[in-house]
């Protein structure tokens, strides 16, 4: 169980930082979800290295690209539908439940933080969510089951029932601007925290790389937990190269 003899110095150090902090923020990337079987699309061998992503401007410009986009969405659906939160997600959820972590900023679109019990209002999704679709014009939410029926059954592209606008999966595509609200929320949480914990992000995609720098500049402690080294390892107060789930479970005392 929770045997202190087994704790590595890094585990003890992060526990200590979590106990002493006033307000912590967790920032997650693909690395936390690969342990749930979700592929890291950008990694070597990932989907984007085998199949070119559809750029946002092409999606807007061409009905054929919109069809291709929906075909891919429903083709990939199963990998996401079967994914469940892993022990890394549960460790983060436990820190939120204890009140130590105030917000979870994520680059992931899989909704696994919410599934693991983090209240939706505490999850800031920088790249959107692939569990539903939205109108690009008015923002109205559209359910995927309805779109799937019309698209696969009658070959119909979804159109907004309110304004007739183009409906797209509620994720941020390559070439599409980041959503303003979540970006502002993420920056505010980053400025207000005194401990910023990166989990499973390689910190090469902006604004991923910008937020930990902002936190550090504001005097927050910076922790990075990732399987590989990141460009910000030298800036971190604690950098851990390890499997995410097992390490975080030890920190939180879940195993
Ligand atoms: Zn609309």
PDB file of N, CA and C and ligand atoms in Angstrom, residues 135 137-140 142 160 162-165, ligand 1:
ATOM      1  N   UNK A 135     -21.758  24.372 -34.498  1.00  0.00           N
ATOM      2  CA  UNK A 135     -21.889  25.234 -35.670  1.00  0.00           C
ATOM      3  C   UNK A 135     -20.749  26.248 -35.655  1.00  0.00           C
ATOM      4  N   UNK A 137     -20.713  29.015 -37.128  1.00  0.00           N
ATOM      5  CA  UNK A 137     -21.215  30.381 -37.183  1.00  0.00           C
ATOM      6  C   UNK A 137     -21.795  30.846 -35.846  1.00  0.00           C
ATOM      7  N   UNK A 138     -22.710  30.034 -35.270  1.00  0.00           N
ATOM      8  CA  UNK A 138     -23.396  30.492 -34.052  1.00  0.00           C
ATOM      9  C   UNK A 138     -22.997  29.707 -32.811  1.00  0.00           C
ATOM     10  N   UNK A 139     -22.228  28.632 -32.983  1.00  0.00           N
ATOM     11  CA  UNK A 139     -21.751  27.884 -31.829  1.00  0.00           C
ATOM     12  C   UNK A 139     -22.711  26.837 -31.291  1.00  0.00           C
ATOM     13  N   UNK A 140     -23.910  26.727 -31.878  1.00  0.00           N
ATOM     14  CA  UNK A 140     -24.899  25.747 -31.403  1.00  0.00           C
ATOM     15  C   UNK A 140     -24.300  24.338 -31.382  1.00  0.00           C
ATOM     16  N   UNK A 142     -24.227  20.341 -31.624  1.00  0.00           N
ATOM     17  CA  UNK A 142     -24.918  19.304 -32.397  1.00  0.00           C
ATOM     18  C   UNK A 142     -24.398  17.941 -31.965  1.00  0.00           C
ATOM     19  N   UNK A 160     -26.428  23.627 -39.653  1.00  0.00           N
ATOM     20  CA  UNK A 160     -26.992  24.110 -38.389  1.00  0.00           C
ATOM     21  C   UNK A 160     -28.496  24.332 -38.498  1.00  0.00           C
ATOM     22  N   UNK A 162     -30.251  26.087 -36.572  1.00  0.00           N
ATOM     23  CA  UNK A 162     -30.613  27.460 -36.182  1.00  0.00           C
ATOM     24  C   UNK A 162     -30.275  28.469 -37.265  1.00  0.00           C
ATOM     25  N   UNK A 163     -29.059  28.359 -37.826  1.00  0.00           N
ATOM     26  CA  UNK A 163     -28.621  29.430 -38.731  1.00  0.00           C
ATOM     27  C   UNK A 163     -28.189  28.915 -40.096  1.00  0.00           C
ATOM     28  N   UNK A 164     -28.205  27.598 -40.306  1.00  0.00           N
ATOM     29  CA  UNK A 164     -27.792  27.065 -41.602  1.00  0.00           C
ATOM     30  C   UNK A 164     -26.283  27.027 -41.806  1.00  0.00           C
ATOM     31  N   UNK A 165     -25.534  27.348 -40.755  1.00  0.00           N
ATOM     32  CA  UNK A 165     -24.070  27.379 -40.867  1.00  0.00           C
ATOM     33  C   UNK A 165     -23.459  25.990 -40.986  1.00  0.00           C
TER      34      UNK A 165
HETATM   35 ZN1  LIG B   1     -25.566  27.917 -36.321  1.00  0.00          ZN
END
